[in-house]
Short mmCIF file of C-alpha atoms in Angstrom, two decimals:
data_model
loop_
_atom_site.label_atom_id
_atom_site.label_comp_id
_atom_site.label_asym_id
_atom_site.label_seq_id
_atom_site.Cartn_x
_atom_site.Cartn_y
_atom_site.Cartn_z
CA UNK Z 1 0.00 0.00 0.00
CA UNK Z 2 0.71 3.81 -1.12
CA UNK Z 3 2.39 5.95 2.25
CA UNK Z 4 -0.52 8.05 2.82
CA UNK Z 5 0.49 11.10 5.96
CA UNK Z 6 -2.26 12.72 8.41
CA UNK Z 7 -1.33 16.41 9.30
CA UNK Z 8 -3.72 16.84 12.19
CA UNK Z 9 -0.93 16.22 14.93
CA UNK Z 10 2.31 17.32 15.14
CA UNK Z 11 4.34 20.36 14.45
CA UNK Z 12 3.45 22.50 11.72
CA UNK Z 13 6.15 23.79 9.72
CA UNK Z 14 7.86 20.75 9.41
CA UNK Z 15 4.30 18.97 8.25
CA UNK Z 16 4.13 21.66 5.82
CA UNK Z 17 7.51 22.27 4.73
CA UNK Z 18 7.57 18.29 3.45
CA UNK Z 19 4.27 18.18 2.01
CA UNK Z 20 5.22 21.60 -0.05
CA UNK Z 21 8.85 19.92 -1.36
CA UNK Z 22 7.42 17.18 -3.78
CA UNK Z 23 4.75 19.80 -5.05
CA UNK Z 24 7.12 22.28 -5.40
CA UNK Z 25 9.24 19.83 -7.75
CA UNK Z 26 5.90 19.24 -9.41
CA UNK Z 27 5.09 22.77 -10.16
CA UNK Z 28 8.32 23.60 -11.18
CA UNK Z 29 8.18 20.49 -13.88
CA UNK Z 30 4.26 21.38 -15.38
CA UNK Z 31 6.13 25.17 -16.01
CA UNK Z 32 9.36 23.03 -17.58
CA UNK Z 33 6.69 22.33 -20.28
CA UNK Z 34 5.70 26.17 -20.97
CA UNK Z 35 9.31 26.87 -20.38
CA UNK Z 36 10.67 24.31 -22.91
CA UNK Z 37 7.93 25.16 -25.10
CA UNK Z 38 8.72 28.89 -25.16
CA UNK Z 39 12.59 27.98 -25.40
CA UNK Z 40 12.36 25.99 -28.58
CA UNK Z 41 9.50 27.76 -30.08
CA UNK Z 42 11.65 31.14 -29.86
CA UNK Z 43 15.06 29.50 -30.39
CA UNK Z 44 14.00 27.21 -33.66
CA UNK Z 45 11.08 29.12 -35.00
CA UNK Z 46 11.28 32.87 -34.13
CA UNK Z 47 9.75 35.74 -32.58
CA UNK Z 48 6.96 35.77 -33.98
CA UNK Z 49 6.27 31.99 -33.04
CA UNK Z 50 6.85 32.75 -30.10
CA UNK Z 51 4.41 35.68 -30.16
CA UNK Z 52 1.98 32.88 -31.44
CA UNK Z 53 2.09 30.79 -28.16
CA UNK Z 54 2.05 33.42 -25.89
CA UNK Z 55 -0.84 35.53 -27.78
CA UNK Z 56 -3.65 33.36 -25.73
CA UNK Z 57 -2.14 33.04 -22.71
CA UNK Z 58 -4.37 34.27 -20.22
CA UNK Z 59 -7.38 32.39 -22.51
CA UNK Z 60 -5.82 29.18 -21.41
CA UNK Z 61 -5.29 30.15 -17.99
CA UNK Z 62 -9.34 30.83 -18.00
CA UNK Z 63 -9.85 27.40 -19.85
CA UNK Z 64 -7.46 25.23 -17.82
CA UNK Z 65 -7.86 27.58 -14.42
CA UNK Z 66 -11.58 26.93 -14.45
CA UNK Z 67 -10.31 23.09 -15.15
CA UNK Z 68 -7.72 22.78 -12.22
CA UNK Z 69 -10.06 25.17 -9.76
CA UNK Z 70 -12.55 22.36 -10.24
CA UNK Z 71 -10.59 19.31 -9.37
CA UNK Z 72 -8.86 20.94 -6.32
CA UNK Z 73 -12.86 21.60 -5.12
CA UNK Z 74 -13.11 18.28 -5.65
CA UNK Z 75 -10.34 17.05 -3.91
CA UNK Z 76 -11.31 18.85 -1.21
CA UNK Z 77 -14.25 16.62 0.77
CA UNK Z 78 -11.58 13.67 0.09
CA UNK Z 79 -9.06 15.51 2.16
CA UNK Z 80 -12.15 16.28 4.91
CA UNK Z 81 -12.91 13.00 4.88
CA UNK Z 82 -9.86 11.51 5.23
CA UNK Z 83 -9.08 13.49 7.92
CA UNK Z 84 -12.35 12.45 9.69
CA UNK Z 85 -11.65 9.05 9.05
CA UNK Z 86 -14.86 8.45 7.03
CA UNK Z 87 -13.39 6.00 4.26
CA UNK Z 88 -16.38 4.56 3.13
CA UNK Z 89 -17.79 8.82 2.28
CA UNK Z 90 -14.74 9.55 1.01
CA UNK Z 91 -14.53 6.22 -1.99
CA UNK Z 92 -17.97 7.29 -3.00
CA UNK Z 93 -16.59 11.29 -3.11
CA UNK Z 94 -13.93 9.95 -5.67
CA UNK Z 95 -16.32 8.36 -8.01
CA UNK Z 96 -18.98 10.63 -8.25
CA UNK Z 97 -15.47 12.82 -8.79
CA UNK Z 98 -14.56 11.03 -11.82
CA UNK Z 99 -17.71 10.95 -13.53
CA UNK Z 100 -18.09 14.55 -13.23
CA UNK Z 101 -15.00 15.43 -14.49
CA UNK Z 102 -15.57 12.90 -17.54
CA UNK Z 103 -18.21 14.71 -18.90
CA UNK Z 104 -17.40 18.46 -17.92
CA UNK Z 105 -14.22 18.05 -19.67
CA UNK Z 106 -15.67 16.65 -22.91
CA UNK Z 107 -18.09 19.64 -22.68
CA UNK Z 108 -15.26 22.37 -22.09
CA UNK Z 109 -13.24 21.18 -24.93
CA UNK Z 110 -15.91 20.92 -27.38
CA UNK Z 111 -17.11 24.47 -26.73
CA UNK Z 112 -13.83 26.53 -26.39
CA UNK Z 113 -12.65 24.52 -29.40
CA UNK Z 114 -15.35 25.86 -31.36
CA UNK Z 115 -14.93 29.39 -29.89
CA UNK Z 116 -10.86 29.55 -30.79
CA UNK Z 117 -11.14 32.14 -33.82
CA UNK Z 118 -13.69 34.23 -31.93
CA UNK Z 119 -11.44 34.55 -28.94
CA UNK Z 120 -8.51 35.60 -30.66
CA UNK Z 121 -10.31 38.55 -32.86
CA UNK Z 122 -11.76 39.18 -29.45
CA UNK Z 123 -8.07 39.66 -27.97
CA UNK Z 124 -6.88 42.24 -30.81
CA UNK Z 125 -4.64 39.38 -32.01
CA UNK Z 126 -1.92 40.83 -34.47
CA UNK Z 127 -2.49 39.22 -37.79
CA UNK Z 128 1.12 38.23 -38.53
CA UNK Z 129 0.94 35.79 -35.64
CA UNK Z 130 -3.01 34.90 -35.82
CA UNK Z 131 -2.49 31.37 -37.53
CA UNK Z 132 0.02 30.44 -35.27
CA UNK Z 133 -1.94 31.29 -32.55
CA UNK Z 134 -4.99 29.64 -33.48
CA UNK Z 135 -3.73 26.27 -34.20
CA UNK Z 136 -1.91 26.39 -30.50
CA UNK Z 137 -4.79 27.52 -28.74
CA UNK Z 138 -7.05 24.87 -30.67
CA UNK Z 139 -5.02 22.11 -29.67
CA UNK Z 140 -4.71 23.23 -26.11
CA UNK Z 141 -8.35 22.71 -26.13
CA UNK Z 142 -8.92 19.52 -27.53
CA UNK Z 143 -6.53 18.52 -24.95
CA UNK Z 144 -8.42 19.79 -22.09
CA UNK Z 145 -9.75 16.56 -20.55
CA UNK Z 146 -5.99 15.46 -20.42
CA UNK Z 147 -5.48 18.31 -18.56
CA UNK Z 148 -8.71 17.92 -16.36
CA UNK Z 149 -8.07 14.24 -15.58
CA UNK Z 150 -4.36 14.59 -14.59
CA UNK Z 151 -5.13 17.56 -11.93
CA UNK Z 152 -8.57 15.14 -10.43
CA UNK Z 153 -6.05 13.04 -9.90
CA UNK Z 154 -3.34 14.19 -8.69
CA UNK Z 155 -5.10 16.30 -5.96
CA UNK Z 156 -7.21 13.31 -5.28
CA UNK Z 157 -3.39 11.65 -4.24
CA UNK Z 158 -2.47 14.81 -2.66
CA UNK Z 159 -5.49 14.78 -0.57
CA UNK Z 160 -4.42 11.29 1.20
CA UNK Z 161 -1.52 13.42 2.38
CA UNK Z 162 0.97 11.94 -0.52
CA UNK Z 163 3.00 14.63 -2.74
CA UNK Z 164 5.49 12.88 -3.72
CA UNK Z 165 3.69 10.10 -5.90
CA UNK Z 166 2.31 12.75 -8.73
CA UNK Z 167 5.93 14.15 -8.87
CA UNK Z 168 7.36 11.02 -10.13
CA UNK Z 169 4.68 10.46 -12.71
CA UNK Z 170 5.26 14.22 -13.92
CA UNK Z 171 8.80 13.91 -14.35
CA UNK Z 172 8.38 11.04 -16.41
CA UNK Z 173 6.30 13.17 -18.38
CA UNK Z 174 8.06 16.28 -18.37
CA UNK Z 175 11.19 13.79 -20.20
CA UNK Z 176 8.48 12.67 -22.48
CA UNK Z 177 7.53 16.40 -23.04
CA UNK Z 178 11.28 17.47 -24.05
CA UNK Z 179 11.48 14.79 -26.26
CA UNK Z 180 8.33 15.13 -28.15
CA UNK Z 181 8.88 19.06 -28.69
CA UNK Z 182 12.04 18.38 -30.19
CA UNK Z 183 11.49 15.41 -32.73
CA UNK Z 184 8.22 17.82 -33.71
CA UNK Z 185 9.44 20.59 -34.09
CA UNK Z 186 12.80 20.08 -35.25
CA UNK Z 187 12.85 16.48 -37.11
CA UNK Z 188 8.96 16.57 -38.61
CA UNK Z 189 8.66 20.75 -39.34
CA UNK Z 190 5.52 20.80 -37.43
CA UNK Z 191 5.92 24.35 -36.14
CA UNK Z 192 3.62 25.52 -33.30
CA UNK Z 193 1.27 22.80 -33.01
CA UNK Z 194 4.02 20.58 -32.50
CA UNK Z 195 4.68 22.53 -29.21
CA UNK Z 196 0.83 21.73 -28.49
CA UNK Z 197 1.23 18.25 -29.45
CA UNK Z 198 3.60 17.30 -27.24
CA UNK Z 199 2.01 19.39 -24.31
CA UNK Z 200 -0.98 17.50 -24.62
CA UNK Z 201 0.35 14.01 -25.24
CA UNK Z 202 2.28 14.56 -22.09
CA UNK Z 203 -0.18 15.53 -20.08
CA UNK Z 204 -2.07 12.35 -21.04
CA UNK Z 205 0.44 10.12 -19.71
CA UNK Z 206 0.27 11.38 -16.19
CA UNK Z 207 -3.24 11.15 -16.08
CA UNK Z 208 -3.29 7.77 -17.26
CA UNK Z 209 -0.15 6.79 -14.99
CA UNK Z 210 -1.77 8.83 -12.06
CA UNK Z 211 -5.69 6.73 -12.37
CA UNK Z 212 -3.34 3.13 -12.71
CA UNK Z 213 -1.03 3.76 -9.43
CA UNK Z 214 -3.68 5.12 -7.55
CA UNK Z 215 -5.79 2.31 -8.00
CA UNK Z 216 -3.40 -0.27 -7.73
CA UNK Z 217 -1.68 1.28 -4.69
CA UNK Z 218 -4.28 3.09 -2.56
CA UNK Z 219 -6.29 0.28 -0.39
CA UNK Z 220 -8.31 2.87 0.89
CA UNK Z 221 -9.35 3.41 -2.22
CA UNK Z 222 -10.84 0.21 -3.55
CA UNK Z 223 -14.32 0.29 -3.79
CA UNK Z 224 -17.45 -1.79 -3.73
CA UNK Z 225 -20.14 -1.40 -6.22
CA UNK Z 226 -22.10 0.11 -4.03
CA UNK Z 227 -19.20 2.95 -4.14
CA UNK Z 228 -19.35 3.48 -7.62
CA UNK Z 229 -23.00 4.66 -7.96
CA UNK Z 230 -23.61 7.94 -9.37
CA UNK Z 231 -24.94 10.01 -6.44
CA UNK Z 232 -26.94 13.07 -7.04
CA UNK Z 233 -26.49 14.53 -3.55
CA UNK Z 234 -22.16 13.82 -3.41
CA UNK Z 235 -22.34 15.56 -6.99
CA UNK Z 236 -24.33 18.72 -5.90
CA UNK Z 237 -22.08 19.11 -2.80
CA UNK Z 238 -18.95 18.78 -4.60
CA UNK Z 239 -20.14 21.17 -7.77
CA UNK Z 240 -20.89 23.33 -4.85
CA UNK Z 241 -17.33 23.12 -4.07
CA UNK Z 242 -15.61 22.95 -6.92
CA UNK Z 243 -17.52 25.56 -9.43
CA UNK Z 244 -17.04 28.07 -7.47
CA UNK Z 245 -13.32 27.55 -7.09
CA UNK Z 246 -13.07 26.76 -10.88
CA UNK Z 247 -14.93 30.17 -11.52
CA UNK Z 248 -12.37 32.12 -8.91
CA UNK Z 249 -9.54 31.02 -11.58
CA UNK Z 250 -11.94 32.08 -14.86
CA UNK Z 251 -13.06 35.67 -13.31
CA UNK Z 252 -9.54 36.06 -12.35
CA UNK Z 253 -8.55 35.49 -15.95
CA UNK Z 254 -11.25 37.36 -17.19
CA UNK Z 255 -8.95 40.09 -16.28
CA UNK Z 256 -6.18 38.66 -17.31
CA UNK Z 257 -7.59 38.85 -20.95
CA UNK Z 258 -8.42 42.38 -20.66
CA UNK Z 259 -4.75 42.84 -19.51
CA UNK Z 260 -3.46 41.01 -22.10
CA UNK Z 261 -5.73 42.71 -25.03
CA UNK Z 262 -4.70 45.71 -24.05
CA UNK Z 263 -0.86 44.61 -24.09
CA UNK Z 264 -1.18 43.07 -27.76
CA UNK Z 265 -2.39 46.03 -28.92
CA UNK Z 266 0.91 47.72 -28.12
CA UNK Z 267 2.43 45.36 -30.79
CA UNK Z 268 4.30 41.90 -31.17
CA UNK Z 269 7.32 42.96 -29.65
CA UNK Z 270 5.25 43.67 -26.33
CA UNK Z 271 3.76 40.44 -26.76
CA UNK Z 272 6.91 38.43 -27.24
CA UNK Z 273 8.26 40.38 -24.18
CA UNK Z 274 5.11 39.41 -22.62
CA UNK Z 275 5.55 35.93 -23.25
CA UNK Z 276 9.10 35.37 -22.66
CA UNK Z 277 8.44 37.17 -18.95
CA UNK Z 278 4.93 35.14 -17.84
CA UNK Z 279 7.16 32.16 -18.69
CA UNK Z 280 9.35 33.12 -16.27
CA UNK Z 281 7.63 34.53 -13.42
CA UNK Z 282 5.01 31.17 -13.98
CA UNK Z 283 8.55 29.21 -13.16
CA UNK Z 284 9.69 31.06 -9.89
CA UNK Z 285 6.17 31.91 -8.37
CA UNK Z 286 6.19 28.16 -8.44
CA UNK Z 287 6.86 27.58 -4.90
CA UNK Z 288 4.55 29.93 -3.43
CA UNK Z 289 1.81 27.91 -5.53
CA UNK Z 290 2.96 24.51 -3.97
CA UNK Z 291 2.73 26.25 -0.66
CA UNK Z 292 -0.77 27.09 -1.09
CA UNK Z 293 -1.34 24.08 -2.43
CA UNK Z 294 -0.27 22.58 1.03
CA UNK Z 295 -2.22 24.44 2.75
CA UNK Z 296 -5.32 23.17 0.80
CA UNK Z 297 -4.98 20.00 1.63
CA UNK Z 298 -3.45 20.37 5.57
CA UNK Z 299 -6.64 22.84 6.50
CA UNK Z 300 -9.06 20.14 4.93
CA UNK Z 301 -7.39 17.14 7.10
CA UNK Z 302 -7.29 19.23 10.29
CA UNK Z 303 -10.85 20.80 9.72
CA UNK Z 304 -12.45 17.15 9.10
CA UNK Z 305 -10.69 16.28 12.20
CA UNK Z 306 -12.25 19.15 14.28
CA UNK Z 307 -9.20 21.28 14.96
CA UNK Z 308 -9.28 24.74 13.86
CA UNK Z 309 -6.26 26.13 15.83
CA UNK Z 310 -4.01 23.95 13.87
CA UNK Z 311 -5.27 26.00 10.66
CA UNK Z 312 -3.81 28.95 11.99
CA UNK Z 313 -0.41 27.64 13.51
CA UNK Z 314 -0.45 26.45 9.60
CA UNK Z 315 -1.01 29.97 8.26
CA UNK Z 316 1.75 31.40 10.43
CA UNK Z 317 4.52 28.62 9.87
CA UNK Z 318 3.45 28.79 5.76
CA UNK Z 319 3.78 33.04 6.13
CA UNK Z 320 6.95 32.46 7.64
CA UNK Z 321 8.16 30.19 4.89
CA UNK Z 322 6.75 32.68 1.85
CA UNK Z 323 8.48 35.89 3.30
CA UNK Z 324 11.97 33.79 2.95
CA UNK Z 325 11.98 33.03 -0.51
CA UNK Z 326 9.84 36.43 -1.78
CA UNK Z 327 12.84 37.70 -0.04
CA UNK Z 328 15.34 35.21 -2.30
CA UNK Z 329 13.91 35.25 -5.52
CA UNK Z 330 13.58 39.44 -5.80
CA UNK Z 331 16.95 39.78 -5.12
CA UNK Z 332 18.11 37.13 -7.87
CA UNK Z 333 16.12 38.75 -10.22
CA UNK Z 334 16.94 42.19 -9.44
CA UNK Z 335 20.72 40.69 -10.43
CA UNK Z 336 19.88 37.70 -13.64
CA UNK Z 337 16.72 38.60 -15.14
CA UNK Z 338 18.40 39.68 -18.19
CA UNK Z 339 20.15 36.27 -18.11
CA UNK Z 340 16.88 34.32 -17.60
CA UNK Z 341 15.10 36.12 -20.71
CA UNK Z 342 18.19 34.48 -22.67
CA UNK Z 343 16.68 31.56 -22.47
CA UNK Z 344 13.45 32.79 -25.07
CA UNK Z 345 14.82 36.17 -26.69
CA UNK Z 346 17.93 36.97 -28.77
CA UNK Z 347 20.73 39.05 -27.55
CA UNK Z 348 20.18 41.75 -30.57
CA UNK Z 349 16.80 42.04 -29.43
CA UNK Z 350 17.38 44.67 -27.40
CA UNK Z 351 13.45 46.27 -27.22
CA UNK Z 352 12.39 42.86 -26.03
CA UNK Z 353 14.93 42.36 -23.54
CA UNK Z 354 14.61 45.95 -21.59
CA UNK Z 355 10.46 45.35 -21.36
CA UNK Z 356 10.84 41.47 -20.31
CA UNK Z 357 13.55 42.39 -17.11
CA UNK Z 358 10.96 45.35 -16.75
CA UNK Z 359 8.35 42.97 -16.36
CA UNK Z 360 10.52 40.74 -14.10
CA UNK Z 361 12.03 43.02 -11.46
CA UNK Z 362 8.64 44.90 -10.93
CA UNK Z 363 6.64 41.40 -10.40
CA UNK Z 364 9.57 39.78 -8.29
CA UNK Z 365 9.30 42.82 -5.99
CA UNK Z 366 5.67 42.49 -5.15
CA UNK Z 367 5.44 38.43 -4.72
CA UNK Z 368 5.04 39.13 -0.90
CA UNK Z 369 1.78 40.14 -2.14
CA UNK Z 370 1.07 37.11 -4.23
CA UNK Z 371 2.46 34.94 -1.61
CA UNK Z 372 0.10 36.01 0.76
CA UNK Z 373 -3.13 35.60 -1.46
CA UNK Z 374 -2.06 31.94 -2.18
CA UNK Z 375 -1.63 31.22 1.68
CA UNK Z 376 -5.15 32.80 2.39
CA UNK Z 377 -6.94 31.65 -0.43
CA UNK Z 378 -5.99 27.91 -0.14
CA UNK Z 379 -6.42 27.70 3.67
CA UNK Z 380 -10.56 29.21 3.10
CA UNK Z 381 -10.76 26.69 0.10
CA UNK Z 382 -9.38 23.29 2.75
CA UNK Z 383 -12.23 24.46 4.93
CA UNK Z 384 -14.69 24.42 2.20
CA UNK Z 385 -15.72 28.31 1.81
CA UNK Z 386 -15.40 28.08 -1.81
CA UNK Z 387 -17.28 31.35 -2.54
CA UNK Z 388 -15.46 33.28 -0.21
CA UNK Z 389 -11.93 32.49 -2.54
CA UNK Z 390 -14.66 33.26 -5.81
CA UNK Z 391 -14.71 36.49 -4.46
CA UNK Z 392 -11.29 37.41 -4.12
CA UNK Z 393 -11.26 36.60 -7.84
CA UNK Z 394 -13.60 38.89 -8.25
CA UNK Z 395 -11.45 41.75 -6.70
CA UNK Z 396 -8.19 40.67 -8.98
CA UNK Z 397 -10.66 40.98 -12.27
CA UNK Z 398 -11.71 44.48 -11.01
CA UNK Z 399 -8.08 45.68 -10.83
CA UNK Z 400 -6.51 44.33 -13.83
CA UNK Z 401 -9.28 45.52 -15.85
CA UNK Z 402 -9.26 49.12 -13.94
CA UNK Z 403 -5.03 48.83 -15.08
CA UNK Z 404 -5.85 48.36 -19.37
CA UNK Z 405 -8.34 50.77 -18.96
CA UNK Z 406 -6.36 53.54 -17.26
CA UNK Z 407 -2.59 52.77 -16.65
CA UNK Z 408 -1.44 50.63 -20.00
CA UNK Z 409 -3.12 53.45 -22.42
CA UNK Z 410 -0.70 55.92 -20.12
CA UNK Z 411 1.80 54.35 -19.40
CA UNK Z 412 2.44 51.48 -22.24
CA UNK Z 413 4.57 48.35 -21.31
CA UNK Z 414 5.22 49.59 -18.16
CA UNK Z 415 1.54 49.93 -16.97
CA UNK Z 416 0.88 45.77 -18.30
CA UNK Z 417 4.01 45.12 -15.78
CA UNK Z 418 1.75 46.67 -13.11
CA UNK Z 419 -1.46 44.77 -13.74
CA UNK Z 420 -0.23 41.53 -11.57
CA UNK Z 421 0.68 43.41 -8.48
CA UNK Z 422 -2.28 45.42 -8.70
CA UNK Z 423 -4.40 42.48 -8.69
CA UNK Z 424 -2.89 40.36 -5.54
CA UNK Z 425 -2.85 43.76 -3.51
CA UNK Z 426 -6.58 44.15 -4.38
CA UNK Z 427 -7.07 40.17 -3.61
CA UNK Z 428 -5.17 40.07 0.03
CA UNK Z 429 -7.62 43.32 0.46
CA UNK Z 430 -10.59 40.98 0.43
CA UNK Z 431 -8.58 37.77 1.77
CA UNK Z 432 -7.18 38.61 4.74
CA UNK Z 433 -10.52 39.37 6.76
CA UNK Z 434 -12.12 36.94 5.02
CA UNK Z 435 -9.58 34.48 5.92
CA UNK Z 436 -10.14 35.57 10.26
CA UNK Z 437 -13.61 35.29 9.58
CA UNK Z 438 -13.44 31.62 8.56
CA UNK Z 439 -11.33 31.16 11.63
CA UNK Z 440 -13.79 32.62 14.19
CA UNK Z 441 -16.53 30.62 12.15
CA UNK Z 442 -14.92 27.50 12.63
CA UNK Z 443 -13.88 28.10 16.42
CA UNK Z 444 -17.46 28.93 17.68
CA UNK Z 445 -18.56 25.66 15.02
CA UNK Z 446 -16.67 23.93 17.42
CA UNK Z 447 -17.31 25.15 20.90
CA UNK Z 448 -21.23 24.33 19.64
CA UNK Z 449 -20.20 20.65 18.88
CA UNK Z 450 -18.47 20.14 22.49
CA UNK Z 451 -21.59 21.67 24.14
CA UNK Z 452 -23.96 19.28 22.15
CA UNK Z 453 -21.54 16.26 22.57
CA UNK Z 454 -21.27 17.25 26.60
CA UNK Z 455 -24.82 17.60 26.78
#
């Protein structure tokens, strides 16, 4: 049998700290593909290919956000229910799981493949890169339920308190990944949708590896037939859970896409620029995703266990670890960014360059903020106030619109690099109380269940 690891004794940081390190490794490996995507795409095909992939990137982020926010809601009675012990609950939580996402995902990538040309005229793509860009985006789509399986999952794993076994599968991958782009791109000429290709096919093999381990390995896991029926009431609870947390990711991207529309309109070498820096700050905000991530998952187990105070020695020992590496990774991009962009952009492409370190250095600086909104947000998701983190979203579409209506038209390049920061300072605005109103919810949910149980 799989290890599987309780959090709901024992020191915190520690707990948290070892949970985060196999994520981590996992984050930074899904961003190898974008990153080795980007790399080749520039590097063998050009600038304007490169334009191309990045042209839609906040489209796919609403896509494949609304995607992923779904399956961590999912995940997230599993991790309750584990933590309360209630095995039999918790089989029949994973099934219902895994029919929902079956057909949800067929249903996403039907529609947004049908929608690809619209979305891109929508966006103000520039024409020179409009084919490229449709034919990445379009296969990105039709990919989508490899995408949605692979995250269900994963953070189905993840939510039996094991990190490390979807890190192994995605390394495989990520190999598989290098390997496709190249023989693609390079030996069979394919161009951009051999990036997609390869994305795709990649992503495929983790799912599949992910559903055969867990299967094989989890005992908790096995189920009766009983377990497998389709129940109406586990669906509605976790689509109660889940939607909302899928739609926090697609209203945050909503601005995104304004952000970005307003950013391709300033020209292909601001989207190229654009690109080449999202690929990077994707890559090093990596570790304050796995953190949340963590947290997710540890605030579910100790809230299905009745223990509220160990959310918020979490929170603390999680803050603790962000302000460390925010700390870090500002100053080694205040010193390499330039180096970094390297990796995508040309050394005699000098307009690129200056707007992609712009777009690094004023990011880096502000991750406290974004550090802090992925602590908050993924502790009130683990606890299963789902609309609550919708919200937030809500606040970080309000500002990155309010930034391509007012600052970009000002201020050009320099306003897009501004749109991010904006966003997670508007976000913590709405987080942080939220997050001590959970708290105080939970505590007096408590006291009323030791009254009952003493009565």
């Amino acid at each position: 049998m799989a290890q599987l690891r309780e959090m709901t004794s024992g020191p915190s940081l520690p707990l948290i700290l070892n949970f985060t390190l196999p994520l981590l490794l996992g984050n930074l490996l899904q961003q190898t593909y974008s990153l080795v995507d980007a790399a080749i795409v520039g590097k063998f095909l050009g600038i304007n290919a490169l334009a191309s992939v990045g042209a839609s990137t906040s489209v796919v982020f609403l896509i494949l956000g609304f995607c992923n926010g779904c399956c961590g809601g999912f995940s997230i009675p599993v991790a309750q229910k584990f933590g309360a012990h209630d095995y039999v609950t918790m089989r029949r939580y994973v099934s219902v799981s895994l029919k929902l996402t079956a057909v949800m995902s067929v249903v996403v990538a039907v529609i947004t493949s049908l929608l690809c040309g619209f979305i891109l005229r929508t966006m103000q793509t520039p024409e020179n890169i409009f084919q490229g860009a449709y034919i990445y985006l379009l296969i990105t789509f039709i990919g989508v339920p490899c995408t949605f399986f692979y995250n269900l999952l994963s953070c189905i794993i993840r939510a039996l308190g094991d990190s490390k076994t979807p890190f192994w599968f995605l390394l495989l991958s990520t190999i598989l990944n290098i390997i496709l782009d190249l023989f693609f791109i390079i030996t069979l000429g394919w161009g951009v949708a051999g990036a997609g290709i390869a994305t795709v096919v990649s992503q495929g093999v983790s799912a599949l590896l992910c559903y055969l381990y867990m299967y094989r390995k989890f005992d908790i896991l096995k189920t009766e037939p009983s377990d497998r029926i389709f129940r109406k009431k586990l669906a509605s609870q976790l689509l109660a859970i889940g939607v909302p947390m899928g739609l926090q990711f697609s209203i945050t991207a909503i601005g995104s896409i304004m952000l970005q529309s307003a950013n391709n309109a300033l020209g292909t070498a601001c989207v190229a620029a654009f690109t080449a820096a999202m690929r990077i700050k994707m890559f090093v905000m990596c570790p304050l995703d796995a953190l949340g991530m963590a947290m997710a998952t540890y605030s579910g187990q100790n809230y299905g266990a009745g223990k509220p105070e160990r959310i918020w020695m979490g929170v603390k020992s999680a803050t603790l670890m962000m302000v460390v590496y925010c700390a870090a990774i500002a100053a080694i991009m205040w010193g390499l960014a330039d180096k970094f962009a390297l990796l995508f952009i040309s050394p005699d492409e000098t307009e690129i360059m200056k707007d992609t370190v712009l777009f690094l250095h004023i990011n880096t600086s502000f991750f406290v903020l974004l550090g802090s909104l992925s602590i908050f947000r993924y502790s009130i998701q683990g606890v299963g106030y789902t609309r609550l983190s919708m919200f937030s979203g809500v606040s970080e579409m309000i500002a990155r619109v309010l930034v391509s209506l007012f600052l970009v038209p000002a201020f050009k390049f320099l306003g897009v690099c501004m749109g991010d920061p904006t966003a997670w300072l508007f976000a913590n605005l709405f987080l942080i109380p939220a997050f001590f109103y959970v708290y105080r919810q939970l505590k007096e949910s408590r006291k009323r269940n030791q009254v009952l149980a003493n009565s």
